[in-house]
Short mmCIF file of C-alpha atoms and ligand atoms in Angstrom, two decimals:
data_model
loop_
_atom_site.label_atom_id
_atom_site.label_comp_id
_atom_site.label_asym_id
_atom_site.label_seq_id
_atom_site.Cartn_x
_atom_site.Cartn_y
_atom_site.Cartn_z
CA MET A 22 -0.05 -0.04 0.17
CA LEU A 23 2.78 2.25 0.90
CA GLU A 24 6.17 1.49 -0.71
CA ILE A 25 9.68 3.37 -0.39
CA ASP A 26 12.33 2.60 -3.15
CA GLY A 27 15.91 3.71 -3.38
CA LEU A 28 14.99 6.52 -1.01
CA ARG A 29 17.87 9.17 -0.89
CA ILE A 30 17.12 12.44 1.25
CA SER A 31 19.53 15.37 1.49
CA TYR A 32 19.20 18.19 3.78
CA ARG A 33 21.18 21.19 2.55
CA GLY A 34 23.58 18.90 0.31
CA THR A 35 24.12 16.49 3.12
CA GLU A 36 22.79 13.04 2.18
CA VAL A 37 21.10 11.58 5.51
CA LEU A 38 19.13 8.74 3.78
CA HIS A 39 21.34 6.49 1.54
CA GLY A 40 18.96 4.26 -0.15
CA ILE A 41 15.84 3.09 1.89
CA ASP A 42 13.85 0.36 0.53
CA LEU A 43 10.43 -0.45 2.77
CA ARG A 44 6.95 -1.90 2.03
CA ILE A 45 4.16 -1.41 4.30
CA GLU A 46 1.03 -3.64 3.73
CA PRO A 47 -2.44 -2.95 4.96
CA GLY A 48 -2.89 -3.65 8.86
CA GLU A 49 1.28 -4.35 9.07
CA ARG A 50 2.81 -3.12 12.22
CA ILE A 51 6.33 -1.76 11.60
CA GLY A 52 9.04 -0.69 13.94
CA LEU A 53 11.78 1.67 12.65
CA ILE A 54 14.62 1.69 15.27
CA GLY A 55 18.07 3.17 15.59
CA GLU A 56 20.02 5.93 17.30
CA SER A 57 19.38 9.54 17.41
CA GLY A 58 20.13 10.86 14.25
CA SER A 59 20.18 7.68 12.18
CA GLY A 60 17.36 9.18 9.70
CA LYS A 61 13.91 7.65 11.47
CA THR A 62 12.11 10.62 11.61
CA THR A 63 13.35 11.62 7.89
CA ILE A 64 11.76 8.47 6.86
CA GLY A 65 8.67 9.05 8.57
CA ARG A 66 8.18 12.58 6.95
CA ALA A 67 8.86 10.93 3.61
CA LEU A 68 5.87 8.31 4.00
CA LEU A 69 3.88 11.56 4.99
CA GLY A 70 5.15 13.57 1.78
CA LEU A 71 6.51 16.11 4.02
CA VAL A 72 10.06 15.78 2.59
CA ARG A 73 11.09 15.35 -1.19
CA PRO A 74 13.28 12.60 -2.23
CA THR A 75 16.42 13.77 -3.90
CA ALA A 76 16.28 10.13 -5.59
CA GLY A 77 13.83 7.15 -5.63
CA THR A 78 10.29 7.24 -4.82
CA VAL A 79 7.45 6.92 -2.02
CA SER A 80 4.48 5.38 -3.70
CA PHE A 81 0.93 4.95 -2.02
CA GLU A 82 -1.08 2.23 -4.08
CA GLY A 83 1.49 1.86 -6.52
CA THR A 84 1.66 5.82 -7.87
CA SER A 85 4.59 7.75 -6.83
CA LEU A 86 3.53 10.58 -4.03
CA THR A 87 4.85 13.30 -6.69
CA ASP A 88 2.42 11.82 -9.75
CA LEU A 89 -0.73 11.46 -7.60
CA ASP A 90 -3.87 13.17 -9.43
CA ARG A 91 -5.96 15.23 -7.05
CA ALA A 92 -8.33 12.45 -5.98
CA ARG A 93 -5.60 10.26 -5.06
CA LYS A 94 -3.89 12.58 -3.24
CA ARG A 95 -7.03 13.30 -1.10
CA ARG A 96 -7.12 9.38 -0.56
CA PHE A 97 -3.45 9.53 0.15
CA ARG A 98 -4.05 12.32 2.44
CA ALA A 99 -6.77 10.63 4.58
CA ALA A 100 -5.17 7.04 4.35
CA VAL A 101 -2.06 7.91 6.03
CA GLN A 102 -1.89 10.16 9.40
CA PRO A 103 0.80 11.37 11.62
CA VAL A 104 1.03 11.14 15.44
CA PHE A 105 4.11 13.17 16.54
CA GLN A 106 5.24 13.69 20.25
CA GLU A 107 2.51 15.08 22.34
CA GLY A 108 0.45 16.47 19.42
CA ALA A 109 3.11 18.64 17.95
CA GLU A 110 2.73 19.88 14.60
CA THR A 111 -1.06 18.29 14.86
CA LEU A 112 -2.87 20.17 17.53
CA ASN A 113 -3.16 23.91 17.42
CA PRO A 114 -2.41 25.25 20.59
CA ARG A 115 -4.79 27.95 20.31
CA ARG A 116 -7.72 26.01 19.59
CA LEU A 117 -9.93 23.78 21.66
CA VAL A 118 -9.45 20.32 21.49
CA GLY A 119 -13.16 19.75 20.46
CA ALA A 120 -12.30 22.42 17.63
CA SER A 121 -9.37 20.26 16.32
CA LEU A 122 -10.79 17.15 16.28
CA ALA A 123 -13.84 18.78 14.36
CA ASP A 124 -11.27 19.91 12.15
CA GLY A 125 -10.33 16.31 11.44
CA LEU A 126 -14.00 15.31 10.80
CA THR A 127 -14.21 17.96 8.09
CA ALA A 128 -11.10 16.93 6.70
CA ALA A 129 -12.26 13.14 6.57
CA ARG A 130 -15.34 14.69 4.73
CA ARG A 131 -13.31 16.73 2.34
CA PHE A 132 -11.11 13.43 1.45
CA GLY A 133 -13.99 11.25 0.90
CA THR A 134 -13.70 9.09 3.72
CA ALA A 135 -16.81 7.38 5.48
CA GLN A 136 -16.52 8.74 8.74
CA THR A 137 -19.24 8.79 11.03
CA ARG A 138 -17.97 9.27 14.32
CA THR A 139 -18.63 12.57 16.34
CA VAL A 140 -16.30 14.42 18.49
CA ASP A 141 -17.44 12.77 21.65
CA GLU A 142 -16.91 9.41 20.19
CA LEU A 143 -13.40 10.25 19.16
CA LEU A 144 -12.64 11.17 22.89
CA ARG A 145 -14.31 8.16 24.04
CA LEU A 146 -12.00 6.21 21.65
CA VAL A 147 -8.88 7.10 23.35
CA GLU A 148 -10.66 6.70 26.88
CA LEU A 149 -11.24 10.58 27.34
CA ASP A 150 -14.34 12.11 28.71
CA PRO A 151 -16.05 14.19 26.31
CA GLN A 152 -15.87 17.18 28.61
CA PHE A 153 -12.17 17.49 27.33
CA ALA A 154 -13.38 18.90 24.14
CA GLU A 155 -13.57 22.35 26.00
CA ARG A 156 -10.05 22.27 27.11
CA ARG A 157 -6.89 23.94 25.11
CA PRO A 158 -4.05 21.49 24.72
CA SER A 159 -2.19 23.47 27.28
CA GLU A 160 -4.76 22.10 29.82
CA LEU A 161 -3.97 19.07 29.36
CA SER A 162 -1.53 16.34 30.89
CA GLY A 163 1.37 14.89 28.40
CA GLY A 164 -0.73 11.54 28.16
CA GLN A 165 -3.77 13.36 27.73
CA ARG A 166 -2.53 15.43 24.89
CA GLN A 167 -1.07 12.57 23.40
CA ARG A 168 -4.51 10.66 23.39
CA VAL A 169 -6.08 13.91 21.93
CA SER A 170 -3.51 13.87 18.97
CA ILE A 171 -4.28 9.85 18.28
CA ALA A 172 -8.03 10.85 18.36
CA ARG A 173 -6.90 13.74 15.68
CA ALA A 174 -5.45 11.41 13.48
CA LEU A 175 -8.43 8.74 13.80
CA ALA A 176 -10.73 11.67 12.76
CA VAL A 177 -9.44 11.76 9.38
CA GLY A 178 -9.94 7.75 9.21
CA PRO A 179 -6.63 6.62 8.42
CA SER A 180 -5.87 3.12 7.54
CA VAL A 181 -2.02 3.77 8.20
CA LEU A 182 -0.52 5.84 11.22
CA VAL A 183 2.97 7.04 11.32
CA LEU A 184 3.75 7.23 15.08
CA ASP A 185 7.04 9.28 15.69
CA GLU A 186 8.27 8.72 19.09
CA PRO A 187 4.65 8.77 20.42
CA THR A 188 5.65 8.19 24.17
CA SER A 189 8.91 9.55 24.33
CA ALA A 190 8.20 12.85 26.22
CA LEU A 191 5.88 10.80 28.61
CA ASP A 192 6.68 9.03 32.24
CA PRO A 193 6.88 5.41 32.43
CA THR A 194 3.21 4.78 33.46
CA THR A 195 1.69 7.09 31.11
CA GLN A 196 4.10 5.33 28.27
CA ALA A 197 2.80 2.09 29.24
CA HIS A 198 -1.02 3.44 29.01
CA ILE A 199 -0.30 4.73 25.27
CA VAL A 200 1.36 1.48 24.44
CA ASP A 201 -1.92 -0.27 25.56
CA LEU A 202 -4.03 2.35 23.88
CA ILE A 203 -2.12 1.91 20.31
CA GLU A 204 -2.31 -1.66 20.66
CA ALA A 205 -5.83 -1.98 21.41
CA LEU A 206 -6.86 0.74 18.73
CA ALA A 207 -4.77 -0.99 16.13
CA THR A 208 -6.78 -4.05 16.75
CA ASP A 209 -10.00 -2.58 16.99
CA GLU A 210 -10.04 -0.32 13.87
CA GLN A 211 -7.86 -2.62 11.79
CA LEU A 212 -4.68 0.14 11.56
CA GLY A 213 -1.71 -0.65 10.51
CA TYR A 214 1.27 1.75 11.68
CA VAL A 215 5.07 2.64 11.37
CA LEU A 216 6.44 3.27 14.79
CA ILE A 217 9.35 4.96 15.18
CA SER A 218 11.21 4.86 18.11
CA HIS A 219 14.50 4.53 19.85
CA ASN A 220 13.00 2.39 22.43
CA LEU A 221 13.61 -1.31 21.68
CA ALA A 222 10.95 -2.17 24.54
CA ILE A 223 8.18 -0.44 22.62
CA ILE A 224 8.70 -1.70 19.37
CA ASP A 225 8.88 -5.35 21.16
CA ARG A 226 5.30 -4.83 22.28
CA LEU A 227 3.81 -3.07 19.27
CA CYS A 228 5.48 -4.13 15.90
CA ASP A 229 5.55 -7.52 14.07
CA THR A 230 8.31 -6.48 11.64
CA VAL A 231 11.25 -4.35 12.48
CA HIS A 232 13.77 -2.15 10.55
CA VAL A 233 16.97 -1.28 11.95
CA LEU A 234 18.49 1.92 10.93
CA ARG A 235 21.85 3.54 11.46
CA GLN A 236 23.43 6.39 9.82
CA GLY A 237 20.69 6.62 7.13
CA GLU A 238 20.79 2.81 6.15
CA ILE A 239 18.77 -0.04 7.16
CA VAL A 240 21.10 -2.46 8.56
CA GLU A 241 18.75 -5.27 9.54
CA SER A 242 15.27 -6.32 8.77
CA GLY A 243 13.16 -9.00 10.20
CA SER A 244 10.30 -10.40 12.57
CA ARG A 245 10.08 -8.87 15.60
CA SER A 246 11.15 -12.07 17.34
CA GLN A 247 14.33 -12.23 14.86
CA ILE A 248 15.30 -8.66 15.75
CA ILE A 249 14.74 -8.88 19.36
CA ASP A 250 15.84 -12.48 20.47
CA ASP A 251 18.22 -13.19 17.91
CA PRO A 252 19.88 -9.95 16.36
CA GLN A 253 22.42 -10.54 13.78
CA HIS A 254 23.93 -7.20 13.79
CA GLU A 255 26.43 -5.91 16.22
CA TYR A 256 24.59 -2.62 16.11
CA THR A 257 21.11 -4.28 17.09
CA ARG A 258 22.64 -5.97 19.86
CA ARG A 259 24.13 -2.81 21.28
CA LEU A 260 20.67 -1.15 20.86
CA ARG A 261 19.18 -4.26 22.71
CA ASP A 262 21.41 -4.48 25.59
CA SER A 263 21.31 -0.70 25.99
CA VAL A 264 17.77 -0.95 26.97
CA ALA A 265 17.36 -4.08 28.43
CA GLU A 266 16.56 -2.65 31.97
CA LEU A 267 13.69 -0.77 30.68
CA LEU A 268 11.55 -3.32 29.11
CA LEU A 269 8.20 -2.89 29.92
CA ASP A 270 5.97 -5.72 31.61
P1 LIG B 322 16.10 10.27 13.96
O1 LIG B 322 14.70 10.59 13.65
O2 LIG B 322 16.54 8.91 13.79
O3 LIG B 322 16.68 11.20 15.09
P2 LIG B 322 16.43 12.22 11.96
O4 LIG B 322 15.54 11.64 10.77
O5 LIG B 322 15.83 13.41 12.60
O6 LIG B 322 16.73 10.98 12.46
O7 LIG B 322 17.66 12.99 11.38
C1 LIG B 322 18.56 12.34 10.62
C2 LIG B 322 19.85 13.43 10.12
O8 LIG B 322 19.48 14.24 9.49
C3 LIG B 322 20.58 14.11 11.65
O9 LIG B 322 21.95 14.03 10.86
C4 LIG B 322 19.74 15.19 11.39
O10 LIG B 322 20.97 16.27 11.96
C5 LIG B 322 19.55 15.51 10.15
N1 LIG B 322 18.45 16.30 9.85
C6 LIG B 322 17.22 16.04 10.28
N2 LIG B 322 16.08 17.23 9.93
C7 LIG B 322 16.90 18.15 9.50
C8 LIG B 322 16.72 19.46 8.82
N3 LIG B 322 15.42 19.97 8.82
N4 LIG B 322 17.41 20.28 8.38
C9 LIG B 322 18.88 19.87 8.27
N5 LIG B 322 19.34 18.54 8.62
C10 LIG B 322 18.32 17.96 9.35
#
Protein backbone atom coordinates (compact mmCIF):
# COMPACT_ATOMS: atom_id res chain seq x y z
CA MET A 1 0.00 0.00 0.00
CA LEU A 2 2.92 2.33 0.84
CA GLU A 3 6.29 1.63 -0.66
CA ILE A 4 9.68 3.26 -0.45
CA ASP A 5 12.17 2.46 -3.21
CA GLY A 6 15.81 3.50 -3.24
CA LEU A 7 14.97 6.58 -1.17
CA ARG A 8 17.68 9.19 -0.76
CA ILE A 9 17.13 12.45 1.06
CA SER A 10 19.52 15.33 1.56
CA TYR A 11 19.28 18.39 3.77
CA ARG A 12 21.21 21.35 2.33
CA GLY A 13 23.46 19.10 0.25
CA THR A 14 24.16 16.56 2.99
CA GLU A 15 22.65 13.16 2.32
CA VAL A 16 21.00 11.65 5.42
CA LEU A 17 19.17 8.67 3.85
CA HIS A 18 21.31 6.57 1.53
CA GLY A 19 18.90 4.33 -0.41
CA ILE A 20 16.06 3.00 1.76
CA ASP A 21 13.64 0.26 0.63
CA LEU A 22 10.50 -0.42 2.65
CA ARG A 23 7.03 -1.88 2.04
CA ILE A 24 4.00 -1.36 4.22
CA GLU A 25 1.05 -3.66 3.62
CA PRO A 26 -2.43 -2.92 5.00
CA GLY A 27 -2.65 -3.66 8.71
CA GLU A 28 1.08 -4.21 9.08
CA ARG A 29 2.73 -3.04 12.32
CA ILE A 30 6.20 -1.91 11.45
CA GLY A 31 8.90 -0.64 13.78
CA LEU A 32 11.79 1.63 12.82
CA ILE A 33 14.53 1.60 15.41
CA GLY A 34 17.90 3.30 15.53
CA GLU A 35 19.83 5.77 17.59
CA SER A 36 19.16 9.49 17.45
CA GLY A 37 20.12 11.02 14.10
CA SER A 38 19.93 7.70 12.19
CA GLY A 39 17.16 9.04 9.92
CA LYS A 40 13.96 7.58 11.41
CA THR A 41 12.02 10.84 11.50
CA THR A 42 13.12 11.64 7.96
CA ILE A 43 11.68 8.32 6.74
CA GLY A 44 8.45 9.08 8.62
CA ARG A 45 8.22 12.53 7.03
CA ALA A 46 8.91 11.05 3.59
CA LEU A 47 6.06 8.55 4.12
CA LEU A 48 3.76 11.49 4.87
CA GLY A 49 4.92 13.34 1.76
CA LEU A 50 6.46 16.10 3.90
CA VAL A 51 9.99 15.88 2.46
CA ARG A 52 10.96 15.45 -1.14
CA PRO A 53 13.23 12.59 -2.15
CA THR A 54 16.48 13.60 -3.85
CA ALA A 55 16.40 10.15 -5.48
CA GLY A 56 14.09 7.14 -5.34
CA THR A 57 10.34 7.17 -4.74
CA VAL A 58 7.67 6.95 -2.10
CA SER A 59 4.49 5.46 -3.59
CA PHE A 60 0.92 5.09 -2.42
CA GLU A 61 -1.07 2.24 -4.01
CA GLY A 62 1.53 1.96 -6.74
CA THR A 63 1.83 5.64 -7.74
CA SER A 64 4.67 7.94 -6.70
CA LEU A 65 3.50 10.65 -4.27
CA THR A 66 4.83 13.23 -6.72
CA ASP A 67 2.52 11.90 -9.48
CA LEU A 68 -0.77 11.48 -7.55
CA ASP A 69 -3.76 13.12 -9.21
CA ARG A 70 -6.07 15.21 -7.01
CA ALA A 71 -8.46 12.41 -6.15
CA ARG A 72 -5.66 10.05 -5.18
CA LYS A 73 -3.86 12.77 -3.25
CA ARG A 74 -7.00 13.19 -1.14
CA ARG A 75 -7.16 9.45 -0.56
CA PHE A 76 -3.50 9.46 0.47
CA ARG A 77 -4.02 12.41 2.86
CA ALA A 78 -6.84 10.53 4.55
CA ALA A 79 -5.13 7.15 4.56
CA VAL A 80 -1.81 8.10 6.14
CA GLN A 81 -1.90 10.20 9.29
CA PRO A 82 0.88 11.34 11.63
CA VAL A 83 1.09 11.21 15.40
CA PHE A 84 4.07 13.15 16.74
CA GLN A 85 5.29 13.66 20.29
CA GLU A 86 2.46 15.12 22.37
CA GLY A 87 0.56 16.44 19.40
CA ALA A 88 3.37 18.62 18.05
CA GLU A 89 2.46 19.87 14.56
CA THR A 90 -1.00 18.26 14.60
CA LEU A 91 -2.71 20.11 17.48
CA ASN A 92 -3.17 23.85 17.27
CA PRO A 93 -2.33 25.22 20.75
CA ARG A 94 -4.84 28.05 20.35
CA ARG A 95 -7.80 25.86 19.46
CA LEU A 96 -10.04 23.92 21.81
CA VAL A 97 -9.61 20.16 21.63
CA GLY A 98 -13.18 19.77 20.33
CA ALA A 99 -12.48 22.25 17.50
CA SER A 100 -9.28 20.42 16.48
CA LEU A 101 -11.15 17.13 16.38
CA ALA A 102 -14.00 18.73 14.41
CA ASP A 103 -11.36 19.97 11.92
CA GLY A 104 -10.24 16.35 11.52
CA LEU A 105 -13.83 15.26 10.84
CA THR A 106 -14.21 18.05 8.27
CA ALA A 107 -10.98 16.93 6.60
CA ALA A 108 -12.33 13.37 6.51
CA ARG A 109 -15.41 14.56 4.61
CA ARG A 110 -13.25 16.58 2.22
CA PHE A 111 -11.06 13.55 1.61
CA GLY A 112 -14.16 11.39 1.04
CA THR A 113 -13.64 9.09 4.04
CA ALA A 114 -16.73 7.32 5.34
CA GLN A 115 -16.38 8.79 8.84
CA THR A 116 -19.54 8.78 10.93
CA ARG A 117 -18.05 9.50 14.34
CA THR A 118 -18.67 12.60 16.44
CA VAL A 119 -16.17 14.56 18.56
CA ASP A 120 -17.56 12.86 21.70
CA GLU A 121 -17.11 9.43 20.16
CA LEU A 122 -13.52 10.21 19.15
CA LEU A 123 -12.71 11.28 22.73
CA ARG A 124 -14.29 8.11 24.14
CA LEU A 125 -12.30 6.05 21.63
CA VAL A 126 -9.07 7.29 23.25
CA GLU A 127 -10.59 6.85 26.72
CA LEU A 128 -11.10 10.55 27.49
CA ASP A 129 -14.25 12.12 28.91
CA PRO A 130 -16.15 14.19 26.29
CA GLN A 131 -15.70 17.22 28.59
CA PHE A 132 -12.11 17.43 27.36
CA ALA A 133 -13.50 18.96 24.16
CA GLU A 134 -13.69 22.27 26.05
CA ARG A 135 -9.99 22.37 26.96
CA ARG A 136 -6.95 23.71 25.14
CA PRO A 137 -3.90 21.47 24.61
CA SER A 138 -2.01 23.43 27.31
CA GLU A 139 -4.68 22.43 29.83
CA LEU A 140 -3.96 18.72 29.39
CA SER A 141 -1.33 16.38 30.83
CA GLY A 142 1.22 14.95 28.36
CA GLY A 143 -0.63 11.64 28.23
CA GLN A 144 -4.00 13.31 27.67
CA ARG A 145 -2.50 15.48 24.95
CA GLN A 146 -1.15 12.39 23.22
CA ARG A 147 -4.58 10.74 23.44
CA VAL A 148 -6.09 13.82 21.78
CA SER A 149 -3.48 13.76 19.04
CA ILE A 150 -4.28 10.09 18.36
CA ALA A 151 -8.00 10.99 18.25
CA ARG A 152 -7.16 13.84 15.82
CA ALA A 153 -5.40 11.36 13.51
CA LEU A 154 -8.29 8.87 13.76
CA ALA A 155 -10.82 11.61 12.93
CA VAL A 156 -9.55 11.64 9.36
CA GLY A 157 -10.20 7.90 9.00
CA PRO A 158 -6.68 6.62 8.27
CA SER A 159 -5.56 3.08 7.52
CA VAL A 160 -1.91 3.75 8.45
CA LEU A 161 -0.48 5.89 11.26
CA VAL A 162 3.06 7.22 11.28
CA LEU A 163 3.81 7.29 15.01
CA ASP A 164 7.00 9.25 15.64
CA GLU A 165 8.27 8.68 19.18
CA PRO A 166 4.66 8.77 20.45
CA THR A 167 5.57 8.07 24.07
CA SER A 168 9.07 9.54 24.45
CA ALA A 169 7.99 12.68 26.28
CA LEU A 170 5.89 10.72 28.81
CA ASP A 171 6.65 9.19 32.21
CA PRO A 172 6.90 5.37 32.29
CA THR A 173 3.38 4.72 33.63
CA THR A 174 1.78 7.03 31.07
CA GLN A 175 3.98 5.47 28.36
CA ALA A 176 2.59 2.06 29.24
CA HIS A 177 -1.01 3.35 29.02
CA ILE A 178 -0.41 4.90 25.59
CA VAL A 179 1.26 1.70 24.38
CA ASP A 180 -1.84 -0.25 25.53
CA LEU A 181 -4.10 2.25 23.76
CA ILE A 182 -2.17 2.03 20.46
CA GLU A 183 -2.29 -1.75 20.62
CA ALA A 184 -6.05 -1.83 21.34
CA LEU A 185 -6.87 0.75 18.65
CA ALA A 186 -4.78 -1.01 16.03
CA THR A 187 -6.75 -4.19 16.63
CA ASP A 188 -10.21 -2.61 16.98
CA GLU A 189 -9.80 -0.15 14.09
CA GLN A 190 -7.75 -2.50 11.85
CA LEU A 191 -4.98 0.06 11.64
CA GLY A 192 -1.47 -0.47 10.42
CA TYR A 193 1.36 1.73 11.55
CA VAL A 194 4.98 2.67 11.24
CA LEU A 195 6.25 3.20 14.77
CA ILE A 196 9.42 5.23 15.08
CA SER A 197 11.25 4.77 18.35
CA HIS A 198 14.68 4.54 19.89
CA ASN A 199 13.16 2.31 22.58
CA LEU A 200 13.33 -1.36 21.68
CA ALA A 201 10.97 -2.27 24.53
CA ILE A 202 8.15 -0.32 22.89
CA ILE A 203 8.94 -1.75 19.46
CA ASP A 204 8.90 -5.21 21.06
CA ARG A 205 5.39 -4.64 22.41
CA LEU A 206 3.85 -3.05 19.33
CA CYS A 207 5.53 -4.28 16.13
CA ASP A 208 5.50 -7.42 13.98
CA THR A 209 8.25 -6.36 11.57
CA VAL A 210 11.28 -4.31 12.55
CA HIS A 211 13.84 -2.38 10.50
CA VAL A 212 17.04 -1.27 12.19
CA LEU A 213 18.42 2.03 10.98
CA ARG A 214 21.97 3.27 11.34
CA GLN A 215 23.38 6.42 9.77
CA GLY A 216 20.75 6.58 7.05
CA GLU A 217 20.83 2.90 6.08
CA ILE A 218 18.80 -0.15 7.08
CA VAL A 219 21.31 -2.58 8.57
CA GLU A 220 18.90 -5.32 9.57
CA SER A 221 15.22 -6.21 8.96
CA GLY A 222 13.11 -9.06 10.23
CA SER A 223 10.23 -10.22 12.36
CA ARG A 224 10.01 -8.85 15.88
CA SER A 225 11.32 -12.09 17.35
CA GLN A 226 14.24 -12.29 14.90
CA ILE A 227 15.38 -8.76 15.67
CA ILE A 228 14.79 -8.79 19.40
CA ASP A 229 15.59 -12.37 20.36
CA ASP A 230 18.25 -13.13 17.77
CA PRO A 231 19.79 -9.95 16.37
CA GLN A 232 22.47 -10.61 13.75
CA HIS A 233 24.01 -7.18 13.58
CA GLU A 234 26.36 -5.94 16.29
CA TYR A 235 24.62 -2.53 16.23
CA THR A 236 21.19 -4.16 16.90
CA ARG A 237 22.70 -6.10 19.80
CA ARG A 238 24.04 -2.89 21.27
CA LEU A 239 20.63 -1.19 20.93
CA ARG A 240 18.99 -4.16 22.62
CA ASP A 241 21.48 -4.34 25.47
CA SER A 242 21.20 -0.62 26.14
CA VAL A 243 17.45 -0.86 26.85
CA ALA A 244 17.34 -4.28 28.53
CA GLU A 245 16.72 -2.75 31.92
CA LEU A 246 13.81 -0.65 30.64
CA LEU A 247 11.67 -3.48 29.26
CA LEU A 248 7.99 -2.99 30.00
CA ASP A 249 5.99 -5.75 31.70
P1 LIG B 1 16.24 10.36 13.92
O1 LIG B 1 14.76 10.51 13.79
O2 LIG B 1 16.70 8.93 13.79
O3 LIG B 1 16.78 11.00 15.16
P2 LIG B 1 16.40 12.33 11.79
O4 LIG B 1 15.69 11.79 10.62
O5 LIG B 1 15.72 13.33 12.63
O6 LIG B 1 16.93 11.11 12.69
O7 LIG B 1 17.77 12.99 11.30
C1 LIG B 1 18.67 12.35 10.42
C2 LIG B 1 19.79 13.32 10.08
O8 LIG B 1 19.27 14.43 9.35
C3 LIG B 1 20.47 13.90 11.31
O9 LIG B 1 21.84 14.00 11.03
C4 LIG B 1 19.84 15.27 11.44
O10 LIG B 1 20.74 16.18 12.04
C5 LIG B 1 19.57 15.65 10.01
N1 LIG B 1 18.37 16.54 9.85
C6 LIG B 1 17.10 16.22 10.21
N2 LIG B 1 16.24 17.22 9.90
C7 LIG B 1 17.00 18.19 9.30
C8 LIG B 1 16.70 19.49 8.75
N3 LIG B 1 15.44 19.97 8.71
N4 LIG B 1 17.73 20.20 8.25
C9 LIG B 1 19.00 19.72 8.25
N5 LIG B 1 19.34 18.50 8.75
C10 LIG B 1 18.36 17.74 9.27
